[in-house]
């Protein structure tokens, strides 16, 4: 049974607060640029029934020791090997997807990826995979030793930091969670491609894939839940589809997951019909599809756009540290934003519905994302000063989430804008003069 973490006294918070525990999560992106979410069990102490990214606590016996175990030390919250090891291990435990590669060859060549799902290059059956997942989860098998026995190593080098989240100081259980992006490789004519983008970034896609080739892309890797121990389902969808399911009430997303999916929905979208062969069903509804080279190039372009976004902003998203805080803006007037395009392609609604939405905006909590958390005050770390999350907290979980630009000088929350309008924004993406 999970024990409560120790509590500390802070001059900024008169009541004892729980010390954050180190954890890591993987935003796993499939060959079709879909994202994996797992549904938590109803009895979970954290995020009950919600859809979450694979991840969990850093376990020193499995993942190695952090340089510092003191949450007040900045090094405790820095990207490091134990966080990366935990991300790969938890992804395997919770989804069955192994982010690993063969050991480097004796001639200095880099080993190729092992694979994922139940294929395992013919080396492992599904039953054996699920058995070892449980043994690793229960601490009976050391993950790194198990990989070593098979000549594999965790593919930690292709994990891309993408925000860190500190649980607010008022919560009884707190975590310092390092989020990582991981791109599953795109198909290539080269059988031993090692880049997370599917090809060597120094070479053109035309040198990797002949122009006459039609490529079969698995739109979803084979992800399976852990038998109901922590999760009951595992599914890949495009970010906009997850956001749509959340808005309809079909799934529960907490603010960090919603915010991240919102950001990625600007880039990771289903291929246009002309990019796929006419004989294939829509790319986001099947397990495989056939695309021409142009479709593969679009997927690569989407990934390159995400990587550019990761390094944008001040601080860049790979370094942002976010501890959400409820704020009370001077005004909460919002202009018909519920139907603002977030990648789903939805249009605007009637004026009567817009009026109703504007009225309900004032009933939602506004979460500021610029604070790094009490442990990192004065450290130079900071979060997203340009956006806020609107949310209604209910007994069944967060509802009616939305991402908005931060208030302007009059305290008015600005409606979301499409990423295509960033050209008339400042370097950080916010309308100039609107902070």
C-alpha positions as a LaTeX table, in Angstrom:
\begin{tabular}{lrrr}
\hline
Residue & $x$ (\AA) & $y$ (\AA) & $z$ (\AA) \\
\hline
Unk1 & 0.00 & 0.00 & 0.00 \\
Unk2 & 1.32 & 3.42 & $-0.92$ \\
Unk3 & 2.31 & 5.46 & 2.12 \\
Unk4 & 1.86 & 9.19 & 2.39 \\
Unk5 & 5.03 & 11.21 & 1.74 \\
Unk6 & 6.63 & 13.22 & 4.55 \\
Unk7 & 5.34 & 16.73 & 5.19 \\
Unk8 & 7.37 & 19.91 & 5.54 \\
Unk9 & 6.74 & 23.39 & 6.87 \\
Unk10 & 7.18 & 26.36 & 4.54 \\
Unk11 & 7.15 & 30.05 & 5.49 \\
Unk12 & 4.88 & 30.64 & 2.49 \\
Unk13 & 2.43 & 27.92 & 3.57 \\
Unk14 & 1.65 & 27.83 & 7.31 \\
Unk15 & 0.19 & 24.33 & 7.10 \\
Unk16 & 2.50 & 21.32 & 6.57 \\
Unk17 & 2.78 & 20.35 & 2.93 \\
Unk18 & 3.60 & 16.99 & 1.44 \\
Unk19 & 7.04 & 16.63 & $-0.14$ \\
Unk20 & 6.85 & 15.87 & $-3.87$ \\
Unk21 & 7.94 & 12.43 & $-5.01$ \\
Unk22 & 9.89 & 12.00 & $-8.28$ \\
Unk23 & 7.97 & 10.48 & $-11.18$ \\
Unk24 & 8.04 & 10.36 & $-14.97$ \\
Unk25 & 5.53 & 10.00 & $-17.81$ \\
Unk26 & 5.82 & 9.27 & $-21.53$ \\
Unk27 & 3.76 & 11.01 & $-24.20$ \\
Unk28 & 4.01 & 8.11 & $-26.64$ \\
Unk29 & 3.48 & 9.05 & $-30.29$ \\
Unk30 & 2.63 & 6.24 & $-32.71$ \\
Unk31 & 3.83 & 5.90 & $-36.34$ \\
Unk32 & 0.60 & 7.67 & $-37.35$ \\
Unk33 & 1.28 & 10.49 & $-34.86$ \\
Unk34 & $-1.44$ & 9.37 & $-32.47$ \\
Unk35 & $-0.98$ & 9.53 & $-28.69$ \\
Unk36 & $-1.43$ & 6.73 & $-26.17$ \\
Unk37 & $-3.65$ & 7.23 & $-23.13$ \\
Unk38 & $-4.44$ & 4.64 & $-20.47$ \\
Unk39 & $-7.62$ & 4.66 & $-18.38$ \\
Unk40 & $-7.00$ & 4.41 & $-14.66$ \\
Unk41 & $-9.04$ & 2.03 & $-12.51$ \\
Unk42 & $-11.91$ & 3.52 & $-10.50$ \\
Unk43 & $-10.23$ & 2.64 & $-7.21$ \\
Unk44 & $-6.98$ & 4.44 & $-8.00$ \\
Unk45 & $-5.74$ & 6.93 & $-5.40$ \\
Unk46 & $-4.53$ & 9.24 & $-8.14$ \\
Unk47 & $-6.50$ & 10.20 & $-11.27$ \\
Unk48 & $-9.26$ & 7.63 & $-10.63$ \\
Unk49 & $-11.04$ & 6.66 & $-13.90$ \\
Unk50 & $-9.11$ & 9.33 & $-15.79$ \\
Unk51 & $-7.14$ & 8.85 & $-18.98$ \\
Unk52 & $-3.42$ & 9.44 & $-18.44$ \\
Unk53 & $-0.05$ & 9.03 & $-20.12$ \\
Unk54 & 1.96 & 5.94 & $-19.12$ \\
Unk55 & 4.16 & 6.73 & $-16.15$ \\
Unk56 & 4.80 & 6.38 & $-12.44$ \\
Unk57 & 7.20 & 6.86 & $-9.56$ \\
Unk58 & 10.97 & 6.73 & $-9.85$ \\
Unk59 & 12.08 & 3.62 & $-7.94$ \\
Unk60 & 15.78 & 3.77 & $-6.94$ \\
Unk61 & 16.08 & $-0.04$ & $-6.86$ \\
Unk62 & 14.86 & $-0.20$ & $-10.46$ \\
Unk63 & 15.85 & 3.13 & $-11.99$ \\
Unk64 & 18.90 & 4.31 & $-10.05$ \\
Unk65 & 19.30 & 7.06 & $-7.46$ \\
Unk66 & 18.81 & 10.75 & $-8.13$ \\
Unk67 & 21.71 & 13.09 & $-7.46$ \\
Unk68 & 19.61 & 14.72 & $-4.75$ \\
Unk69 & 16.75 & 13.37 & $-2.67$ \\
Unk70 & 15.85 & 16.79 & $-1.21$ \\
Unk71 & 12.86 & 18.40 & $-3.00$ \\
Unk72 & 14.18 & 21.85 & $-2.05$ \\
Unk73 & 17.28 & 21.15 & $-4.14$ \\
Unk74 & 16.90 & 22.19 & $-7.77$ \\
Unk75 & 18.80 & 19.09 & $-8.90$ \\
Unk76 & 15.92 & 16.97 & $-7.57$ \\
Unk77 & 13.74 & 18.46 & $-10.33$ \\
Unk78 & 16.25 & 18.25 & $-13.21$ \\
Unk79 & 15.99 & 15.78 & $-16.08$ \\
Unk80 & 18.25 & 12.85 & $-15.17$ \\
Unk81 & 18.87 & 9.16 & $-15.85$ \\
Unk82 & 16.55 & 7.80 & $-13.13$ \\
Unk83 & 13.63 & 9.81 & $-14.52$ \\
Unk84 & 14.30 & 8.47 & $-18.01$ \\
Unk85 & 14.73 & 4.90 & $-16.79$ \\
Unk86 & 11.45 & 5.15 & $-14.88$ \\
Unk87 & 9.64 & 6.48 & $-17.95$ \\
Unk88 & 10.69 & 3.51 & $-20.10$ \\
Unk89 & 10.06 & 0.96 & $-17.34$ \\
Unk90 & 6.61 & 2.32 & $-16.44$ \\
Unk91 & 5.64 & 2.46 & $-20.12$ \\
Unk92 & 6.42 & $-1.24$ & $-20.42$ \\
Unk93 & 4.69 & $-2.19$ & $-17.16$ \\
Unk94 & 1.53 & $-0.26$ & $-17.96$ \\
Unk95 & 1.14 & $-0.66$ & $-21.73$ \\
Unk96 & 3.35 & $-3.58$ & $-22.76$ \\
Unk97 & 5.22 & $-1.32$ & $-25.19$ \\
Unk98 & 8.98 & $-1.66$ & $-24.82$ \\
Unk99 & 11.10 & 1.34 & $-25.72$ \\
Unk100 & 14.41 & $-0.45$ & $-26.05$ \\
Unk101 & 17.13 & $-1.16$ & $-28.58$ \\
Unk102 & 19.78 & $-3.79$ & $-29.10$ \\
Unk103 & 23.15 & $-3.12$ & $-27.56$ \\
Unk104 & 25.69 & $-1.33$ & $-29.70$ \\
Unk105 & 27.57 & $-3.59$ & $-32.05$ \\
Unk106 & 31.21 & $-4.46$ & $-31.53$ \\
Unk107 & 32.15 & $-2.46$ & $-34.62$ \\
Unk108 & 30.67 & 0.65 & $-33.02$ \\
Unk109 & 27.38 & 0.57 & $-34.93$ \\
Unk110 & 24.22 & 1.42 & $-33.06$ \\
Unk111 & 21.72 & $-1.34$ & $-32.41$ \\
Unk112 & 18.25 & $-1.12$ & $-33.91$ \\
Unk113 & 15.02 & $-0.83$ & $-31.97$ \\
Unk114 & 13.69 & $-4.05$ & $-30.48$ \\
Unk115 & 10.09 & $-3.34$ & $-31.46$ \\
Unk116 & 6.84 & $-3.10$ & $-29.58$ \\
Unk117 & 3.57 & $-4.90$ & $-29.07$ \\
Unk118 & 3.63 & $-8.71$ & $-29.35$ \\
Unk119 & 6.07 & $-8.92$ & $-32.26$ \\
Unk120 & 9.32 & $-8.76$ & $-30.31$ \\
Unk121 & 11.27 & $-9.83$ & $-33.39$ \\
Unk122 & 9.96 & $-13.34$ & $-32.71$ \\
Unk123 & 11.73 & $-13.47$ & $-29.34$ \\
Unk124 & 8.81 & $-13.21$ & $-26.96$ \\
Unk125 & 5.21 & $-14.31$ & $-26.80$ \\
Unk126 & 2.39 & $-12.19$ & $-25.39$ \\
Unk127 & 1.99 & $-14.43$ & $-22.34$ \\
Unk128 & 5.68 & $-14.16$ & $-21.48$ \\
Unk129 & 5.56 & $-10.41$ & $-21.97$ \\
Unk130 & 2.63 & $-9.97$ & $-19.58$ \\
Unk131 & 4.24 & $-12.27$ & $-17.02$ \\
Unk132 & 7.46 & $-10.30$ & $-16.91$ \\
Unk133 & 5.52 & $-7.01$ & $-16.76$ \\
Unk134 & 3.97 & $-8.19$ & $-13.52$ \\
Unk135 & 7.28 & $-9.41$ & $-12.13$ \\
Unk136 & 8.93 & $-6.07$ & $-12.81$ \\
Unk137 & 5.98 & $-4.18$ & $-11.32$ \\
Unk138 & 6.13 & $-6.32$ & $-8.15$ \\
Unk139 & 9.89 & $-5.87$ & $-7.81$ \\
Unk140 & 10.65 & $-9.56$ & $-8.42$ \\
Unk141 & 12.67 & $-8.78$ & $-11.56$ \\
Unk142 & 14.99 & $-5.83$ & $-12.08$ \\
Unk143 & 14.09 & $-4.17$ & $-15.36$ \\
Unk144 & 17.64 & $-3.28$ & $-16.34$ \\
Unk145 & 18.87 & $-6.81$ & $-15.58$ \\
Unk146 & 16.09 & $-8.30$ & $-17.68$ \\
Unk147 & 17.04 & $-6.06$ & $-20.62$ \\
Unk148 & 20.72 & $-6.88$ & $-20.17$ \\
Unk149 & 20.07 & $-10.63$ & $-20.31$ \\
Unk150 & 18.54 & $-10.18$ & $-23.76$ \\
Unk151 & 21.19 & $-7.85$ & $-25.09$ \\
Unk152 & 18.87 & $-4.82$ & $-24.95$ \\
Unk153 & 19.09 & $-1.37$ & $-23.39$ \\
Unk154 & 16.37 & 1.13 & $-22.59$ \\
Unk155 & 16.06 & 3.72 & $-25.36$ \\
Unk156 & 16.41 & 6.69 & $-23.03$ \\
Unk157 & 18.30 & 8.79 & $-25.58$ \\
Unk158 & 15.18 & 9.32 & $-27.70$ \\
Unk159 & 13.12 & 10.64 & $-24.78$ \\
Unk160 & 12.53 & 14.37 & $-25.30$ \\
Unk161 & 11.77 & 16.48 & $-22.17$ \\
Unk162 & 8.46 & 18.33 & $-22.54$ \\
Unk163 & 7.49 & 20.19 & $-19.35$ \\
Unk164 & 7.77 & 19.18 & $-15.70$ \\
Unk165 & 4.76 & 19.32 & $-13.36$ \\
Unk166 & 4.75 & 19.85 & $-9.60$ \\
Unk167 & 1.54 & 19.00 & $-7.77$ \\
Unk168 & 0.11 & 22.08 & $-6.00$ \\
Unk169 & 1.26 & 22.46 & $-2.38$ \\
Unk170 & $-2.30$ & 22.04 & $-1.05$ \\
Unk171 & $-2.60$ & 18.42 & $-2.20$ \\
Unk172 & $-1.95$ & 15.52 & 0.24 \\
Unk173 & 0.04 & 13.56 & $-2.37$ \\
Unk174 & 2.49 & 15.49 & $-4.47$ \\
Unk175 & 4.76 & 14.60 & $-7.38$ \\
Unk176 & 7.52 & 16.19 & $-9.42$ \\
Unk177 & 6.75 & 14.62 & $-12.79$ \\
Unk178 & 9.07 & 14.86 & $-15.76$ \\
Unk179 & 7.12 & 14.54 & $-19.02$ \\
Unk180 & 8.84 & 13.12 & $-22.09$ \\
Unk181 & 7.88 & 12.89 & $-25.75$ \\
Unk182 & 8.79 & 9.69 & $-27.56$ \\
Unk183 & 8.27 & 9.26 & $-31.31$ \\
Unk184 & 7.87 & 5.69 & $-32.47$ \\
Unk185 & 9.86 & 5.33 & $-35.71$ \\
Unk186 & 8.20 & 5.89 & $-39.04$ \\
Unk187 & 8.55 & 3.13 & $-41.67$ \\
Unk188 & 11.68 & 3.25 & $-43.80$ \\
Unk189 & 13.25 & 1.26 & $-46.58$ \\
Unk190 & 16.21 & 0.94 & $-44.22$ \\
Unk191 & 15.54 & $-1.98$ & $-41.84$ \\
Unk192 & 17.74 & $-0.56$ & $-39.09$ \\
Unk193 & 16.56 & 3.03 & $-38.74$ \\
Unk194 & 17.48 & 4.44 & $-35.34$ \\
Unk195 & 16.22 & 8.02 & $-35.27$ \\
Unk196 & 13.03 & 8.70 & $-33.33$ \\
Unk197 & 11.76 & 10.64 & $-36.33$ \\
Unk198 & 12.03 & 7.62 & $-38.59$ \\
Unk199 & 15.10 & 8.64 & $-40.55$ \\
Unk200 & 18.48 & 10.26 & $-40.11$ \\
Unk201 & 17.77 & 13.95 & $-39.67$ \\
Unk202 & 20.80 & 14.78 & $-41.78$ \\
Unk203 & 19.41 & 13.01 & $-44.85$ \\
Unk204 & 16.37 & 13.80 & $-46.93$ \\
Unk205 & 13.32 & 11.59 & $-46.89$ \\
Unk206 & 13.73 & 10.92 & $-50.60$ \\
Unk207 & 17.02 & 9.17 & $-49.87$ \\
Unk208 & 15.30 & 6.94 & $-47.33$ \\
Unk209 & 12.11 & 6.07 & $-49.20$ \\
Unk210 & 11.93 & 5.64 & $-52.99$ \\
Unk211 & 9.40 & 7.99 & $-54.58$ \\
Unk212 & 7.49 & 5.05 & $-56.05$ \\
Unk213 & 7.08 & 3.26 & $-52.73$ \\
Unk214 & 3.76 & 2.78 & $-51.01$ \\
Unk215 & 4.38 & 2.37 & $-47.28$ \\
Unk216 & 2.30 & 0.45 & $-44.77$ \\
Unk217 & 2.06 & 2.39 & $-41.51$ \\
Unk218 & 0.75 & 0.81 & $-38.28$ \\
Unk219 & $-1.57$ & 3.55 & $-37.06$ \\
Unk220 & $-1.58$ & 2.11 & $-33.56$ \\
Unk221 & 1.03 & 0.07 & $-31.79$ \\
Unk222 & $-0.22$ & $-2.91$ & $-29.81$ \\
Unk223 & $-0.79$ & $-1.45$ & $-26.37$ \\
Unk224 & $-2.51$ & $-3.48$ & $-23.67$ \\
Unk225 & $-3.50$ & $-2.49$ & $-20.11$ \\
Unk226 & $-1.92$ & $-4.22$ & $-17.13$ \\
Unk227 & $-4.79$ & $-6.59$ & $-16.44$ \\
Unk228 & $-6.73$ & $-4.12$ & $-14.32$ \\
Unk229 & $-4.04$ & $-3.61$ & $-11.70$ \\
Unk230 & $-3.77$ & 0.12 & $-12.47$ \\
Unk231 & $-5.46$ & 0.50 & $-15.85$ \\
Unk232 & $-8.46$ & $-0.94$ & $-17.68$ \\
Unk233 & $-7.85$ & 0.22 & $-21.25$ \\
Unk234 & $-5.13$ & 1.48 & $-23.59$ \\
Unk235 & $-5.79$ & 3.39 & $-26.78$ \\
Unk236 & $-4.06$ & 5.54 & $-29.40$ \\
Unk237 & $-5.91$ & 8.55 & $-30.86$ \\
Unk238 & $-4.95$ & 11.88 & $-32.36$ \\
Unk239 & $-4.81$ & 14.72 & $-29.79$ \\
Unk240 & $-7.88$ & 16.47 & $-31.22$ \\
Unk241 & $-9.90$ & 13.25 & $-30.85$ \\
Unk242 & $-8.94$ & 12.95 & $-27.18$ \\
Unk243 & $-9.92$ & 16.59 & $-26.61$ \\
Unk244 & $-13.26$ & 16.03 & $-28.31$ \\
Unk245 & $-13.99$ & 12.98 & $-26.14$ \\
Unk246 & $-13.14$ & 15.03 & $-23.07$ \\
Unk247 & $-15.44$ & 17.89 & $-24.06$ \\
Unk248 & $-18.29$ & 15.44 & $-24.63$ \\
Unk249 & $-17.78$ & 13.92 & $-21.18$ \\
Unk250 & $-16.78$ & 10.52 & $-22.57$ \\
Unk251 & $-13.34$ & 10.59 & $-20.94$ \\
Unk252 & $-11.82$ & 12.38 & $-17.96$ \\
Unk253 & $-8.66$ & 14.38 & $-18.49$ \\
Unk254 & $-6.87$ & 16.29 & $-15.75$ \\
Unk255 & $-5.45$ & 19.75 & $-16.55$ \\
Unk256 & $-1.86$ & 18.61 & $-17.32$ \\
Unk257 & $-3.03$ & 15.99 & $-19.83$ \\
Unk258 & $-5.57$ & 18.34 & $-21.42$ \\
Unk259 & $-3.02$ & 21.14 & $-21.69$ \\
Unk260 & $-0.39$ & 18.91 & $-23.31$ \\
Unk261 & $-2.87$ & 17.39 & $-25.76$ \\
Unk262 & $-4.08$ & 20.87 & $-26.63$ \\
Unk263 & $-0.54$ & 21.99 & $-27.45$ \\
Unk264 & 0.19 & 18.91 & $-29.56$ \\
Unk265 & $-3.15$ & 19.08 & $-31.40$ \\
Unk266 & $-1.76$ & 22.06 & $-33.29$ \\
Unk267 & 0.73 & 19.78 & $-35.03$ \\
Unk268 & $-0.25$ & 16.09 & $-34.84$ \\
Unk269 & $-3.30$ & 15.71 & $-37.06$ \\
Unk270 & $-4.78$ & 12.95 & $-39.24$ \\
Unk271 & $-3.43$ & 12.86 & $-42.76$ \\
Unk272 & $-5.52$ & 14.57 & $-45.39$ \\
Unk273 & $-7.50$ & 12.14 & $-47.61$ \\
Unk274 & $-5.24$ & 12.80 & $-50.59$ \\
Unk275 & $-2.18$ & 11.75 & $-48.61$ \\
Unk276 & $-3.45$ & 8.19 & $-48.23$ \\
Unk277 & $-4.38$ & 5.74 & $-50.95$ \\
Unk278 & $-8.09$ & 5.71 & $-51.76$ \\
Unk279 & $-8.40$ & 2.03 & $-50.88$ \\
Unk280 & $-7.51$ & 2.61 & $-47.22$ \\
Unk281 & $-9.91$ & 3.53 & $-44.41$ \\
Unk282 & $-9.26$ & 6.77 & $-42.43$ \\
Unk283 & $-5.88$ & 6.66 & $-40.77$ \\
Unk284 & $-7.21$ & 7.18 & $-37.24$ \\
Unk285 & $-9.69$ & 4.29 & $-37.30$ \\
Unk286 & $-7.61$ & 1.31 & $-38.41$ \\
Unk287 & $-4.59$ & $-0.62$ & $-37.23$ \\
Unk288 & $-2.71$ & $-0.14$ & $-40.51$ \\
Unk289 & $-2.98$ & 2.06 & $-43.55$ \\
Unk290 & $-1.08$ & 2.53 & $-46.79$ \\
Unk291 & 0.32 & 5.95 & $-47.60$ \\
Unk292 & 2.39 & 7.29 & $-50.44$ \\
Unk293 & 5.68 & 9.05 & $-49.84$ \\
Unk294 & 3.89 & 12.40 & $-49.59$ \\
Unk295 & 1.90 & 11.11 & $-46.62$ \\
Unk296 & 5.05 & 9.94 & $-44.88$ \\
Unk297 & 6.66 & 13.31 & $-45.49$ \\
Unk298 & 3.66 & 15.00 & $-43.85$ \\
Unk299 & 4.08 & 12.82 & $-40.77$ \\
Unk300 & 7.76 & 13.74 & $-40.64$ \\
Unk301 & 6.91 & 17.42 & $-41.04$ \\
Unk302 & 4.45 & 17.20 & $-38.16$ \\
Unk303 & 7.15 & 15.72 & $-35.95$ \\
Unk304 & 9.67 & 18.36 & $-36.95$ \\
Unk305 & 7.11 & 21.04 & $-36.08$ \\
Unk306 & 6.66 & 19.50 & $-32.62$ \\
Unk307 & 10.43 & 19.48 & $-32.06$ \\
Unk308 & 10.65 & 23.14 & $-33.05$ \\
Unk309 & 7.81 & 23.92 & $-30.63$ \\
Unk310 & 9.57 & 22.06 & $-27.80$ \\
Unk311 & 12.46 & 24.51 & $-28.11$ \\
Unk312 & 10.24 & 27.60 & $-28.39$ \\
Unk313 & 9.14 & 29.99 & $-25.67$ \\
Unk314 & 10.92 & 31.49 & $-22.68$ \\
Unk315 & 11.79 & 29.23 & $-21.03$ \\
Unk316 & 11.45 & 26.61 & $-23.81$ \\
Unk317 & 8.87 & 23.89 & $-23.26$ \\
Unk318 & 11.57 & 21.30 & $-22.62$ \\
Unk319 & 12.51 & 23.33 & $-19.52$ \\
Unk320 & 9.17 & 24.65 & $-18.30$ \\
Unk321 & 8.24 & 23.64 & $-14.75$ \\
Unk322 & 4.54 & 24.07 & $-13.96$ \\
Unk323 & 2.69 & 23.99 & $-10.64$ \\
Unk324 & $-0.91$ & 25.08 & $-11.38$ \\
Unk325 & $-2.37$ & 27.78 & $-9.14$ \\
Unk326 & $-6.01$ & 28.89 & $-8.99$ \\
Unk327 & $-6.21$ & 32.62 & $-9.75$ \\
Unk328 & $-9.04$ & 35.13 & $-9.59$ \\
Unk329 & $-8.88$ & 37.38 & $-12.67$ \\
Unk330 & $-10.45$ & 40.83 & $-12.45$ \\
Unk331 & $-12.77$ & 39.84 & $-15.26$ \\
Unk332 & $-13.60$ & 36.63 & $-17.04$ \\
Unk333 & $-15.27$ & 37.88 & $-20.21$ \\
Unk334 & $-14.52$ & 35.45 & $-23.04$ \\
Unk335 & $-15.53$ & 35.79 & $-26.67$ \\
Unk336 & $-17.19$ & 32.62 & $-28.06$ \\
Unk337 & $-14.18$ & 30.43 & $-27.36$ \\
Unk338 & $-15.69$ & 27.00 & $-26.74$ \\
Unk339 & $-15.77$ & 26.33 & $-30.45$ \\
Unk340 & $-12.33$ & 27.82 & $-31.17$ \\
Unk341 & $-10.37$ & 25.52 & $-33.40$ \\
Unk342 & $-7.98$ & 23.26 & $-31.46$ \\
Unk343 & $-7.33$ & 20.84 & $-34.26$ \\
Unk344 & $-10.75$ & 19.21 & $-34.35$ \\
Unk345 & $-11.95$ & 21.36 & $-37.21$ \\
Unk346 & $-15.17$ & 22.35 & $-35.46$ \\
Unk347 & $-16.83$ & 25.61 & $-36.35$ \\
Unk348 & $-18.56$ & 28.34 & $-34.37$ \\
Unk349 & $-22.00$ & 27.95 & $-32.84$ \\
Unk350 & $-25.04$ & 30.17 & $-32.55$ \\
Unk351 & $-25.01$ & 33.45 & $-30.60$ \\
Unk352 & $-27.39$ & 32.07 & $-27.97$ \\
Unk353 & $-25.06$ & 29.17 & $-27.21$ \\
Unk354 & $-22.15$ & 31.59 & $-27.14$ \\
Unk355 & $-23.93$ & 33.73 & $-24.55$ \\
Unk356 & $-24.54$ & 30.67 & $-22.40$ \\
Unk357 & $-20.89$ & 29.65 & $-22.60$ \\
Unk358 & $-19.73$ & 33.15 & $-21.66$ \\
Unk359 & $-21.92$ & 33.05 & $-18.57$ \\
Unk360 & $-20.51$ & 29.65 & $-17.52$ \\
Unk361 & $-16.90$ & 30.79 & $-17.90$ \\
Unk362 & $-17.10$ & 32.78 & $-14.67$ \\
Unk363 & $-18.08$ & 29.59 & $-12.80$ \\
Unk364 & $-14.91$ & 27.76 & $-13.75$ \\
Unk365 & $-11.59$ & 27.85 & $-11.96$ \\
Unk366 & $-8.73$ & 29.55 & $-13.77$ \\
Unk367 & $-5.38$ & 27.82 & $-13.37$ \\
Unk368 & $-2.27$ & 29.91 & $-13.88$ \\
Unk369 & 0.64 & 27.90 & $-15.25$ \\
Unk370 & 3.60 & 30.23 & $-14.69$ \\
Unk371 & 4.47 & 29.21 & $-11.11$ \\
Unk372 & 7.15 & 26.47 & $-10.73$ \\
Unk373 & 6.04 & 25.34 & $-7.27$ \\
Unk374 & 7.14 & 26.32 & $-3.75$ \\
Unk375 & 10.22 & 24.10 & $-3.84$ \\
Unk376 & 11.56 & 25.99 & $-6.85$ \\
Unk377 & 10.73 & 29.55 & $-5.85$ \\
Unk378 & 13.76 & 31.73 & $-6.56$ \\
Unk379 & 15.49 & 28.97 & $-8.54$ \\
Unk380 & 15.07 & 30.61 & $-11.93$ \\
Unk381 & 12.68 & 27.88 & $-13.11$ \\
Unk382 & 9.28 & 28.96 & $-14.41$ \\
Unk383 & 6.28 & 27.67 & $-16.33$ \\
Unk384 & 3.96 & 28.95 & $-19.07$ \\
Unk385 & 3.23 & 32.65 & $-18.53$ \\
Unk386 & 1.14 & 32.92 & $-21.70$ \\
Unk387 & $-1.65$ & 30.40 & $-21.16$ \\
Unk388 & $-4.16$ & 29.40 & $-18.51$ \\
Unk389 & $-6.45$ & 26.40 & $-18.10$ \\
Unk390 & $-10.15$ & 26.82 & $-17.33$ \\
Unk391 & $-11.73$ & 23.89 & $-15.48$ \\
Unk392 & $-14.77$ & 23.00 & $-13.42$ \\
Unk393 & $-13.85$ & 20.63 & $-10.58$ \\
Unk394 & $-16.60$ & 18.16 & $-9.69$ \\
Unk395 & $-16.94$ & 15.07 & $-7.52$ \\
Unk396 & $-16.42$ & 12.91 & $-10.60$ \\
Unk397 & $-13.31$ & 14.76 & $-11.72$ \\
Unk398 & $-12.42$ & 17.84 & $-13.77$ \\
Unk399 & $-14.91$ & 18.90 & $-16.42$ \\
Unk400 & $-15.33$ & 21.62 & $-19.07$ \\
Unk401 & $-11.62$ & 22.16 & $-19.57$ \\
Unk402 & $-10.25$ & 24.75 & $-21.94$ \\
Unk403 & $-6.91$ & 26.40 & $-22.68$ \\
Unk404 & $-6.83$ & 30.19 & $-23.12$ \\
Unk405 & $-4.28$ & 32.89 & $-23.61$ \\
Unk406 & $-3.45$ & 34.68 & $-20.39$ \\
Unk407 & $-5.29$ & 37.86 & $-19.43$ \\
Unk408 & $-4.45$ & 41.15 & $-21.10$ \\
Unk409 & $-4.08$ & 44.43 & $-19.20$ \\
Unk410 & $-7.84$ & 44.55 & $-18.55$ \\
Unk411 & $-7.91$ & 41.08 & $-17.04$ \\
Unk412 & $-9.85$ & 39.57 & $-19.97$ \\
Unk413 & $-9.05$ & 36.00 & $-20.93$ \\
Unk414 & $-8.41$ & 35.78 & $-24.64$ \\
Unk415 & $-9.96$ & 33.04 & $-26.79$ \\
Unk416 & $-7.71$ & 30.36 & $-28.21$ \\
Unk417 & $-6.20$ & 30.93 & $-31.62$ \\
Unk418 & $-5.01$ & 28.52 & $-34.25$ \\
Unk419 & $-1.28$ & 27.88 & $-34.43$ \\
Unk420 & $-1.42$ & 29.18 & $-38.00$ \\
Unk421 & $-1.89$ & 32.69 & $-36.56$ \\
Unk422 & 1.40 & 32.56 & $-34.67$ \\
Unk423 & 2.99 & 34.54 & $-37.47$ \\
Unk424 & 1.43 & 37.74 & $-36.11$ \\
Unk425 & 2.36 & 36.90 & $-32.55$ \\
Unk426 & 5.47 & 37.62 & $-30.59$ \\
Unk427 & 8.31 & 35.10 & $-30.18$ \\
Unk428 & 6.53 & 33.27 & $-27.39$ \\
Unk429 & 3.28 & 32.90 & $-29.33$ \\
Unk430 & 1.19 & 35.49 & $-27.46$ \\
Unk431 & $-0.39$ & 38.44 & $-29.24$ \\
Unk432 & 2.01 & 41.33 & $-28.94$ \\
Unk433 & 1.16 & 43.67 & $-26.08$ \\
Unk434 & $-1.33$ & 41.23 & $-24.54$ \\
Unk435 & 0.45 & 40.35 & $-21.30$ \\
\hline
\end{tabular}
